[in-house]
Each structure stands twice: as structure tokens, then as C-alpha cells.
PDB file of C-alpha atoms in Angstrom:
ATOM      1  CA  ASP D   1     -82.385 -20.359  41.338  1.00 34.00           C
ATOM      2  CA  PHE D   2     -78.643 -19.655  41.206  1.00 34.00           C
ATOM      3  CA  LYS D   3     -77.544 -23.166  42.170  1.00 35.00           C
ATOM      4  CA  GLN D   4     -79.783 -24.887  39.638  1.00 38.00           C
ATOM      5  CA  TRP D   5     -78.738 -22.373  36.937  1.00 36.00           C
ATOM      6  CA  TYR D   6     -75.098 -23.377  37.329  1.00 37.00           C
ATOM      7  CA  GLN D   7     -75.754 -27.082  37.645  1.00 37.00           C
ATOM      8  CA  ARG D   8     -76.602 -27.462  33.941  1.00 38.00           C
ATOM      9  CA  ARG D   9     -73.234 -29.136  33.352  1.00 38.00           C
ATOM     10  CA  VAL D  10     -72.418 -31.289  30.385  1.00 45.00           C
ATOM     11  CA  ARG D  11     -68.738 -30.914  29.427  1.00 55.00           C
ATOM     12  CA  GLY D  12     -65.554 -31.139  31.477  1.00 61.00           C
ATOM     13  CA  GLY D  13     -62.626 -29.011  30.332  1.00 74.00           C
ATOM     14  CA  VAL D  14     -58.961 -29.855  30.695  1.00 75.00           C
ATOM     15  CA  ASP D  15     -58.594 -27.308  33.544  1.00 80.00           C
ATOM     16  CA  GLY D  16     -61.479 -28.776  35.517  1.00 80.00           C
ATOM     17  CA  VAL D  17     -64.053 -26.246  34.249  1.00 83.00           C
ATOM     18  CA  VAL D  18     -67.418 -27.894  33.636  1.00 80.00           C
ATOM     19  CA  TYR D  19     -69.362 -26.336  30.721  1.00 82.00           C
ATOM     20  CA  GLY D  20     -73.100 -26.190  30.260  1.00 80.00           C
ATOM     21  CA  ALA D  21     -75.195 -25.912  27.115  1.00 76.00           C
ATOM     22  CA  ASP D  22     -75.881 -22.682  25.259  1.00 79.00           C
ATOM     23  CA  PRO D  23     -79.579 -21.778  25.688  1.00 74.00           C
ATOM     24  CA  SER D  24     -81.460 -22.728  22.525  1.00 68.00           C
ATOM     25  CA  SER D  25     -83.676 -19.653  22.877  1.00 78.00           C
ATOM     26  CA  MET D  26     -80.715 -17.308  22.267  1.00 82.00           C
ATOM     27  CA  ALA D  27     -80.742 -14.937  19.316  1.00 87.00           C
ATOM     28  CA  GLY D  28     -78.381 -15.834  16.516  1.00 92.00           C
ATOM     29  CA  VAL D  29     -77.055 -18.866  14.694  1.00 92.00           C
ATOM     30  CA  THR D  30     -75.168 -21.847  16.110  1.00 91.00           C
ATOM     31  CA  SER D  31     -72.403 -23.200  13.898  1.00 92.00           C
ATOM     32  CA  ASP D  32     -70.213 -26.293  14.007  1.00 91.00           C
ATOM     33  CA  HIS D  33     -68.217 -25.168  10.970  1.00 92.00           C
ATOM     34  CA  GLY D  34     -64.940 -25.632  12.871  1.00 92.00           C
ATOM     35  CA  VAL D  35     -65.743 -29.276  13.677  1.00 91.00           C
ATOM     36  CA  HIS D  36     -65.866 -30.183  10.002  1.00 90.00           C
ATOM     37  CA  HIS D  37     -63.195 -27.879   8.567  1.00 89.00           C
ATOM     38  CA  LEU D  38     -60.685 -27.588  11.435  1.00 88.00           C
ATOM     39  CA  PRO D  39     -60.405 -30.930  13.264  1.00 85.00           C
ATOM     40  CA  LEU D  40     -57.056 -29.719  14.627  1.00 86.00           C
ATOM     41  CA  LEU D  41     -56.552 -26.361  16.343  1.00 91.00           C
ATOM     42  CA  ALA D  42     -53.440 -24.579  17.513  1.00 92.00           C
ATOM     43  CA  ARG D  43     -52.807 -23.542  21.120  1.00 93.00           C
ATOM     44  CA  VAL D  44     -55.458 -25.735  22.741  1.00 91.00           C
ATOM     45  CA  HIS D  45     -55.549 -29.127  24.438  1.00 90.00           C
ATOM     46  CA  PRO D  46     -57.455 -31.781  22.393  1.00 90.00           C
ATOM     47  CA  GLN D  47     -59.994 -32.110  25.209  1.00 88.00           C
ATOM     48  CA  ASP D  48     -60.955 -28.449  24.762  1.00 91.00           C
ATOM     49  CA  ARG D  49     -61.019 -28.264  20.962  1.00 92.00           C
ATOM     50  CA  ILE D  50     -64.791 -28.525  20.766  1.00 90.00           C
ATOM     51  CA  LEU D  51     -65.106 -25.292  22.780  1.00 92.00           C
ATOM     52  CA  TYR D  52     -63.317 -23.390  20.016  1.00 94.00           C
ATOM     53  CA  GLN D  53     -64.720 -25.335  17.032  1.00 93.00           C
ATOM     54  CA  THR D  54     -68.346 -24.433  17.760  1.00 92.00           C
ATOM     55  CA  GLU D  55     -69.804 -20.968  18.109  1.00 94.00           C
ATOM     56  CA  ARG D  56     -72.802 -18.670  18.092  1.00 95.00           C
ATOM     57  CA  TYR D  57     -72.890 -15.637  15.824  1.00 96.00           C
ATOM     58  CA  ASN D  58     -75.615 -13.137  14.988  1.00 96.00           C
ATOM     59  CA  PHE D  59     -76.335 -10.669  12.219  1.00 97.00           C
ATOM     60  CA  GLU D  60     -76.920  -8.023  14.898  1.00 97.00           C
ATOM     61  CA  SER D  61     -75.563  -7.393  18.372  1.00 97.00           C
ATOM     62  CA  PHE D  62     -76.411 -10.049  20.961  1.00 96.00           C
ATOM     63  CA  GLY D  63     -75.436 -11.061  24.460  1.00 95.00           C
ATOM     64  CA  TYR D  64     -75.827 -13.077  27.657  1.00 94.00           C
ATOM     65  CA  THR D  65     -77.033 -12.297  31.149  1.00 94.00           C
ATOM     66  CA  ILE D  66     -75.101 -13.962  33.969  1.00 94.00           C
ATOM     67  CA  PRO D  67     -76.281 -13.952  37.609  1.00 95.00           C
ATOM     68  CA  VAL D  68     -73.581 -13.018  40.142  1.00 95.00           C
ATOM     69  CA  PRO D  69     -75.024 -13.499  43.653  1.00 91.00           C
ATOM     70  CA  LYS D  70     -72.262 -12.125  45.909  1.00 95.00           C
ATOM     71  CA  ASP D  71     -69.549  -9.493  46.222  1.00 97.00           C
ATOM     72  CA  GLY D  72     -66.035 -10.315  45.163  1.00 97.00           C
ATOM     73  CA  GLU D  73     -63.374 -10.258  42.473  1.00 97.00           C
ATOM     74  CA  TYR D  74     -64.269 -11.942  39.152  1.00 97.00           C
ATOM     75  CA  VAL D  75     -62.743 -12.590  35.742  1.00 97.00           C
ATOM     76  CA  LEU D  76     -64.884 -13.082  32.655  1.00 97.00           C
ATOM     77  CA  VAL D  77     -63.053 -15.232  30.102  1.00 96.00           C
ATOM     78  CA  LEU D  78     -64.290 -15.017  26.526  1.00 97.00           C
ATOM     79  CA  LYS D  79     -63.102 -17.797  24.236  1.00 97.00           C
ATOM     80  CA  PHE D  80     -62.709 -17.257  20.477  1.00 98.00           C
ATOM     81  CA  CYS D  81     -61.294 -18.941  17.402  1.00 97.00           C
ATOM     82  CA  GLU D  82     -61.373 -17.703  13.802  1.00 97.00           C
ATOM     83  CA  VAL D  83     -62.532 -20.722  11.805  1.00 95.00           C
ATOM     84  CA  TYR D  84     -63.559 -19.002   8.555  1.00 95.00           C
ATOM     85  CA  PHE D  85     -61.761 -15.777   7.613  1.00 96.00           C
ATOM     86  CA  GLN D  86     -58.065 -16.023   6.764  1.00 95.00           C
ATOM     87  CA  ALA D  87     -57.195 -12.338   6.720  1.00 96.00           C
ATOM     88  CA  ALA D  88     -57.337  -9.362   9.049  1.00 97.00           C
ATOM     89  CA  ASN D  89     -60.178  -6.777   9.061  1.00 97.00           C
ATOM     90  CA  GLN D  90     -62.785  -9.287   7.874  1.00 97.00           C
ATOM     91  CA  LYS D  91     -64.523  -9.840  11.219  1.00 98.00           C
ATOM     92  CA  VAL D  92     -64.240  -7.050  13.791  1.00 98.00           C
ATOM     93  CA  PHE D  93     -66.607  -6.400  16.701  1.00 98.00           C
ATOM     94  CA  ASP D  94     -66.769  -4.870  20.177  1.00 98.00           C
ATOM     95  CA  VAL D  95     -67.651  -6.307  23.580  1.00 98.00           C
ATOM     96  CA  LYS D  96     -69.554  -4.502  26.355  1.00 98.00           C
ATOM     97  CA  LEU D  97     -70.065  -5.436  29.994  1.00 97.00           C
ATOM     98  CA  ASN D  98     -73.157  -3.829  31.545  1.00 97.00           C
ATOM     99  CA  ASN D  99     -73.141  -1.426  28.594  1.00 96.00           C
ATOM    100  CA  GLN D 100     -69.548  -0.385  29.253  1.00 97.00           C
ATOM    101  CA  PRO D 101     -67.130  -1.084  26.336  1.00 97.00           C
ATOM    102  CA  VAL D 102     -64.441  -3.454  27.550  1.00 97.00           C
ATOM    103  CA  ILE D 103     -63.029  -4.684  24.211  1.00 98.00           C
ATOM    104  CA  VAL D 104     -63.049  -2.373  21.174  1.00 98.00           C
ATOM    105  CA  GLY D 105     -62.245  -3.508  17.660  1.00 98.00           C
ATOM    106  CA  LEU D 106     -61.650  -7.192  18.373  1.00 98.00           C
ATOM    107  CA  ASP D 107     -60.170  -8.877  15.294  1.00 98.00           C
ATOM    108  CA  ILE D 108     -59.602 -12.530  16.187  1.00 98.00           C
ATOM    109  CA  PHE D 109     -57.442 -13.211  13.128  1.00 97.00           C
ATOM    110  CA  SER D 110     -55.163 -10.250  13.924  1.00 97.00           C
ATOM    111  CA  LYS D 111     -54.867 -11.430  17.532  1.00 96.00           C
ATOM    112  CA  ALA D 112     -54.150 -15.101  16.946  1.00 95.00           C
ATOM    113  CA  GLY D 113     -54.416 -16.068  13.281  1.00 95.00           C
ATOM    114  CA  TYR D 114     -56.549 -18.705  11.591  1.00 95.00           C
ATOM    115  CA  GLY D 115     -57.612 -21.885  13.478  1.00 95.00           C
ATOM    116  CA  THR D 116     -55.934 -20.786  16.701  1.00 96.00           C
ATOM    117  CA  ALA D 117     -57.544 -20.494  20.139  1.00 96.00           C
ATOM    118  CA  HIS D 118     -57.653 -17.029  21.649  1.00 97.00           C
ATOM    119  CA  ASP D 119     -58.968 -15.926  25.068  1.00 97.00           C
ATOM    120  CA  GLU D 120     -59.886 -12.433  26.258  1.00 98.00           C
ATOM    121  CA  TYR D 121     -59.868 -11.699  30.000  1.00 97.00           C
ATOM    122  CA  VAL D 122     -62.143  -9.092  31.600  1.00 98.00           C
ATOM    123  CA  PRO D 123     -61.526  -8.642  35.364  1.00 98.00           C
ATOM    124  CA  PHE D 124     -64.106  -6.774  37.465  1.00 98.00           C
ATOM    125  CA  ARG D 125     -65.242  -6.371  41.072  1.00 98.00           C
ATOM    126  CA  ILE D 126     -68.710  -6.492  42.647  1.00 98.00           C
ATOM    127  CA  GLN D 127     -69.294  -4.500  45.812  1.00 97.00           C
ATOM    128  CA  GLY D 128     -72.851  -3.888  46.965  1.00 96.00           C
ATOM    129  CA  ASP D 129     -74.876  -2.291  44.196  1.00 95.00           C
ATOM    130  CA  ALA D 130     -71.783  -1.331  42.169  1.00 97.00           C
ATOM    131  CA  LEU D 131     -69.687  -3.072  39.505  1.00 98.00           C
ATOM    132  CA  TYR D 132     -66.107  -1.802  39.240  1.00 98.00           C
ATOM    133  CA  ILE D 133     -64.213  -2.344  36.018  1.00 96.00           C
ATOM    134  CA  SER D 134     -60.966  -0.493  35.197  1.00 92.00           C
ATOM    135  CA  ASP D 135     -61.649   3.095  36.298  1.00 92.00           C
ATOM    136  CA  TYR D 136     -65.439   2.847  35.934  1.00 95.00           C
ATOM    137  CA  LYS D 137     -68.141   2.360  38.567  1.00 97.00           C
ATOM    138  CA  LEU D 138     -71.313   0.893  37.073  1.00 96.00           C
ATOM    139  CA  ALA D 139     -74.740   0.193  38.538  1.00 95.00           C
ATOM    140  CA  PHE D 140     -75.212  -3.467  39.560  1.00 96.00           C
ATOM    141  CA  SER D 141     -78.431  -5.343  40.375  1.00 95.00           C
ATOM    142  CA  GLY D 142     -77.329  -9.008  40.683  1.00 96.00           C
ATOM    143  CA  GLU D 143     -76.465  -9.687  37.019  1.00 96.00           C
ATOM    144  CA  VAL D 144     -73.778  -8.889  34.498  1.00 97.00           C
ATOM    145  CA  ASN D 145     -74.673  -8.450  30.870  1.00 96.00           C
ATOM    146  CA  VAL D 146     -72.015  -9.303  28.276  1.00 97.00           C
ATOM    147  CA  GLU D 147     -72.864  -8.001  24.787  1.00 97.00           C
ATOM    148  CA  PHE D 148     -71.138  -8.705  21.492  1.00 98.00           C
ATOM    149  CA  VAL D 149     -71.580  -5.576  19.379  1.00 98.00           C
ATOM    150  CA  LYS D 150     -71.814  -5.602  15.620  1.00 98.00           C
ATOM    151  CA  THR D 151     -69.647  -3.280  13.505  1.00 97.00           C
ATOM    152  CA  PRO D 152     -69.526  -2.890   9.689  1.00 97.00           C
ATOM    153  CA  TYR D 153     -67.060  -5.806   9.547  1.00 97.00           C
ATOM    154  CA  ASP D 154     -69.133  -9.004   9.445  1.00 97.00           C
ATOM    155  CA  ASN D 155     -70.955 -10.421  12.509  1.00 97.00           C
ATOM    156  CA  PRO D 156     -70.060 -10.671  16.196  1.00 98.00           C
ATOM    157  CA  LYS D 157     -69.512 -14.178  17.619  1.00 97.00           C
ATOM    158  CA  ILE D 158     -68.516 -16.114  20.718  1.00 96.00           C
ATOM    159  CA  ASN D 159     -67.196 -19.658  21.155  1.00 95.00           C
ATOM    160  CA  ALA D 160     -67.431 -20.109  24.936  1.00 94.00           C
ATOM    161  CA  ILE D 161     -67.686 -18.094  28.129  1.00 94.00           C
ATOM    162  CA  VAL D 162     -66.302 -18.784  31.605  1.00 93.00           C
ATOM    163  CA  LEU D 163     -66.843 -16.662  34.718  1.00 94.00           C
ATOM    164  CA  TYR D 164     -64.223 -17.233  37.433  1.00 94.00           C
ATOM    165  CA  GLU D 165     -64.310 -15.962  41.003  1.00 94.00           C
ATOM    166  CA  GLY D 166     -60.878 -14.596  41.780  1.00 95.00           C
ATOM    167  CA  THR D 167     -58.268 -12.426  40.126  1.00 95.00           C
ATOM    168  CA  ALA D 168     -56.541 -12.683  36.765  1.00 94.00           C
ATOM    169  CA  ALA D 169     -53.675 -14.509  38.432  1.00 93.00           C
ATOM    170  CA  ASP D 170     -56.073 -17.306  39.440  1.00 90.00           C
ATOM    171  CA  VAL D 171     -57.316 -17.962  35.907  1.00 92.00           C
ATOM    172  CA  PRO D 172     -55.837 -20.759  33.720  1.00 92.00           C
ATOM    173  CA  LYS D 173     -54.191 -19.307  30.601  1.00 93.00           C
ATOM    174  CA  LEU D 174     -53.649 -20.629  27.113  1.00 93.00           C
ATOM    175  CA  PRO D 175     -50.029 -21.448  26.209  1.00 92.00           C
ATOM    176  CA  PRO D 176     -48.003 -18.661  24.563  1.00 90.00           C
ATOM    177  CA  LEU D 177     -48.912 -17.906  20.944  1.00 87.00           C
ATOM    178  CA  GLN D 178     -46.508 -19.374  18.408  1.00 81.00           C
ATOM    179  CA  ARG D 179     -46.968 -17.355  15.235  1.00 68.00           C
ATOM    180  CA  ASP D 180     -44.970 -19.817  13.114  1.00 63.00           C
ATOM    181  CA  GLU D 181     -46.876 -22.860  14.366  1.00 59.00           C
ATOM    182  CA  GLU D 182     -48.339 -24.798  11.429  1.00 53.00           C
ATOM    183  CA  ILE D 183     -51.259 -27.113  11.926  1.00 57.00           C
ATOM    184  CA  VAL D 184     -51.842 -29.627   9.108  1.00 51.00           C
ATOM    185  CA  GLN D 185     -55.495 -30.580   8.886  1.00 51.00           C
ATOM    186  CA  GLU D 186     -56.043 -34.260   8.273  1.00 47.00           C
ATOM    187  CA  GLU D 187     -59.043 -35.922   6.671  1.00 42.00           C
ATOM    188  CA  LEU D 188     -61.056 -38.190   8.927  1.00 38.00           C
ATOM    189  CA  ILE D 189     -60.463 -41.727   7.687  1.00 34.00           C
ATOM    190  CA  GLN D 190     -63.268 -44.257   7.895  1.00 35.00           C
ATOM    191  CA  GLU D 191     -62.547 -47.944   7.358  1.00 37.00           C
ATOM    192  CA  ASP D 192     -64.488 -49.528   4.491  1.00 41.00           C
ATOM    193  CA  PRO D 193     -65.410 -53.214   4.281  1.00 39.00           C
ATOM    194  CA  LEU D 194     -63.191 -55.465   2.217  1.00 40.00           C
ATOM    195  CA  THR D 195     -63.789 -55.271  -1.543  1.00 44.00           C
ATOM    196  CA  VAL D 196     -63.006 -57.650  -4.375  1.00 39.00           C
ATOM    197  CA  GLU D 197     -59.791 -55.704  -5.048  1.00 48.00           C
ATOM    198  CA  ASP D 198     -58.617 -56.575  -1.531  1.00 43.00           C
ATOM    199  CA  VAL D 199     -58.959 -60.355  -1.947  1.00 38.00           C
ATOM    200  CA  LEU D 200     -58.207 -61.066  -5.613  1.00 46.00           C
ATOM    201  CA  PRO D 201     -54.914 -60.693  -7.481  1.00 49.00           C
ATOM    202  CA  GLU D 202     -54.810 -57.500  -9.560  1.00 55.00           C
ATOM    203  CA  GLU D 203     -55.072 -59.378 -12.888  1.00 55.00           C
ATOM    204  CA  GLN D 204     -58.325 -61.083 -11.807  1.00 52.00           C
ATOM    205  CA  VAL D 205     -60.121 -57.946 -10.684  1.00 49.00           C
ATOM    206  CA  PRO D 206     -62.946 -57.026 -13.106  1.00 53.00           C
ATOM    207  CA  LYS D 207     -62.414 -53.718 -14.795  1.00 56.00           C
ATOM    208  CA  GLN D 208     -64.971 -51.084 -13.836  1.00 53.00           C
ATOM    209  CA  PRO D 209     -65.619 -47.838 -15.695  1.00 51.00           C
ATOM    210  CA  PRO D 210     -64.537 -44.742 -13.722  1.00 49.00           C
ATOM    211  CA  LYS D 211     -67.248 -43.211 -11.602  1.00 43.00           C
ATOM    212  CA  LYS D 212     -68.133 -39.551 -11.904  1.00 43.00           C
ATOM    213  CA  VAL D 213     -68.357 -37.761  -8.593  1.00 39.00           C
ATOM    214  CA  SER D 214     -70.415 -34.614  -8.393  1.00 38.00           C
ATOM    215  CA  ARG D 215     -70.008 -32.295  -5.446  1.00 39.00           C
ATOM    216  CA  PRO D 216     -72.128 -29.192  -5.083  1.00 40.00           C
ATOM    217  CA  LYS D 217     -70.218 -25.962  -4.744  1.00 43.00           C
ATOM    218  CA  LYS D 218     -70.788 -23.871  -1.614  1.00 41.00           C
ATOM    219  CA  ALA D 219     -69.888 -20.202  -1.688  1.00 45.00           C
ATOM    220  CA  ASN D 220     -69.910 -19.855   2.077  1.00 50.00           C
ATOM    221  CA  PRO D 221     -68.726 -22.742   4.302  1.00 43.00           C
ATOM    222  CA  TYR D 222     -70.936 -21.372   7.094  1.00 49.00           C
ATOM    223  CA  ASP D 223     -73.875 -22.605   5.048  1.00 49.00           C
ATOM    224  CA  GLU D 224     -72.596 -26.149   5.345  1.00 46.00           C
ATOM    225  CA  GLN D 225     -74.177 -27.290   8.593  1.00 46.00           C
ATOM    226  CA  ASN D 226     -73.380 -30.954   8.249  1.00 42.00           C
ATOM    227  CA  THR D 227     -75.694 -32.960  10.494  1.00 34.00           C
ATOM    228  CA  GLN D 228     -73.523 -36.043  11.053  1.00 35.00           C
ATOM    229  CA  TYR D 229     -72.164 -34.633  14.335  1.00 31.00           C
ATOM    230  CA  TRP D 230     -75.376 -33.199  15.708  1.00 30.00           C
ATOM    231  CA  PRO D 231     -76.902 -36.352  17.298  1.00 26.00           C
ATOM    232  CA  ILE D 232     -73.725 -36.723  19.377  1.00 26.00           C
ATOM    233  CA  LEU D 233     -73.615 -33.060  20.312  1.00 30.00           C
ATOM    234  CA  ILE D 234     -77.275 -32.905  21.199  1.00 26.00           C
ATOM    235  CA  SER D 235     -76.988 -35.907  23.430  1.00 26.00           C
ATOM    236  CA  ILE D 236     -74.405 -34.107  25.551  1.00 27.00           C
ATOM    237  CA  GLY D 237     -75.938 -30.661  25.420  1.00 30.00           C
ATOM    238  CA  VAL D 238     -74.402 -29.051  22.282  1.00 35.00           C
ATOM    239  CA  PHE D 239     -70.986 -27.581  23.058  1.00 36.00           C
ATOM    240  CA  LEU D 240     -71.662 -23.986  22.186  1.00 40.00           C
ATOM    241  CA  PRO D 241     -71.126 -20.755  24.108  1.00 44.00           C
ATOM    242  CA  THR D 242     -71.591 -21.492  27.722  1.00 43.00           C
ATOM    243  CA  VAL D 243     -71.235 -19.966  31.138  1.00 46.00           C
ATOM    244  CA  ILE D 244     -69.939 -21.414  34.434  1.00 43.00           C
ATOM    245  CA  LEU D 245     -68.832 -19.894  37.709  1.00 43.00           C
ATOM    246  CA  LEU D 246     -65.823 -21.404  39.497  1.00 42.00           C
ATOM    247  CA  CYS D 247     -65.789 -20.558  43.205  1.00 38.00           C
ATOM    248  CA  LYS D 248     -62.667 -20.911  45.302  1.00 39.00           C
ATOM    249  CA  SER D 249     -64.623 -22.935  47.810  1.00 38.00           C
ATOM    250  CA  MET D 250     -65.569 -25.609  45.277  1.00 37.00           C
TER     251      MET D 250
END
């Protein structure tokens, strides 16, 4: 039922939002590319980075169905981050709500740049058997369907989804976008055990021939689904696109 659906909670956000796991039966591909290539992101609190570093994309249009059990004002927040393309017009897609276009030609890089969190806000109202959005009145039967629509420019994607009860003024916002903000990505450093070089004077260290290191080339970083993070992510539900409803009474 509705209560159980929303109690699948595995991740607390910095604003008190508790995120659940993306259903594994969803169409599309889950990617943790941003975890490995963008450990630091602009415009987002460290506690919420994982929401923007992981994503679901699909080679066709795809979407989610969200139950909304009562009348009221709502805001659908769609969270995005461009973690691959570093130019405009490479990934562009549309978003529909109950088959009504609400975002047309979304280009995340053009909106925010590379490696920078970006949120889209879609306010709507439920009254009886009708969903009101902008100047449109749509049929409503207890659910809203959010669809990410493919265009000729690559594949649609989503990083995370939040459904708030209230108006746009009630919704936490990202800090203002700083176009000149530069984020320097740092390599993760792992301590190694002491070696002979650490304990002997330099002149006593045996000379070793240089080692050749071979690294396979990957044309598309999206193909590199490194598994070292997955046991951790799986144990806490996999932080991928997710849906939660915040009620004022909670």
C-alpha cells in the first residue's frame, strides 16, 4: 500500500529527505560513472553527492509511476548532473508528466555545466480526478507518471527524484550557480604497507628494473562499470533514481 511503498528508505539527504532504492526491474541502465570519475561535484553538499553521481539512463524513453493518494499542492524535483559530456547539444531530452510536456529540450550541460548539480522543479495540483499543471487540466486516477523522452541527441537520464507536498517556496533549493567555479578532481589515495625503500637508506635499496604497466583503453567511460563500489551500494539499497514524498505533517 501507499505507506509501505514510501517506507523503502535507505539514504538520508542533507535537507532531511530520505531516499529509497531505484526499482531493479526498471527499464534502462544504472551507472555509477560519476562515482569513479567525479568524486567532487559543484553546487552540492558532500552528503548528497551520491545522488548526483549515480543515474539511470535508457536507449529509449522511460519513466516512473508515483502514487499520490490525496488532493493538494505538490512539487516534483528532478535531480540531474552531467558526468560524461563536456559540451552543449550532446545530450538533450524532454520530460513529460502524465503525457503532458513539462520540460522541452533539457540540456544539462547548457544549464549547469560539467560535474555540477542541477535541479528542475515541476509544481502541480491535484483536485479530485484532475491534475492541474500550468494552464493545463489533465485526467488523474491516483498516480502521476513522469517520463524521460528520448530525442536524437543521446539518451534520456535521471539521477534522483523527490516529490514534495507543498508549493515551490517550500522546497529546498540548490545554492546559486557559480559559472566560474572550478572543481579539481583528486585521486583517491590508498595507503600501502611499508616497503624496503621506506626502511633502508637509498644507497642500500636493491635496484629493480622498471615495471611496464598496461592499461586497456576504453572509448566510452560509461562502459567502465567498476565493481569496487557496488557491494557498499547494494548493502544500502543502491543510490540511484528514487522517489519520496515529504508531507507537511511529518
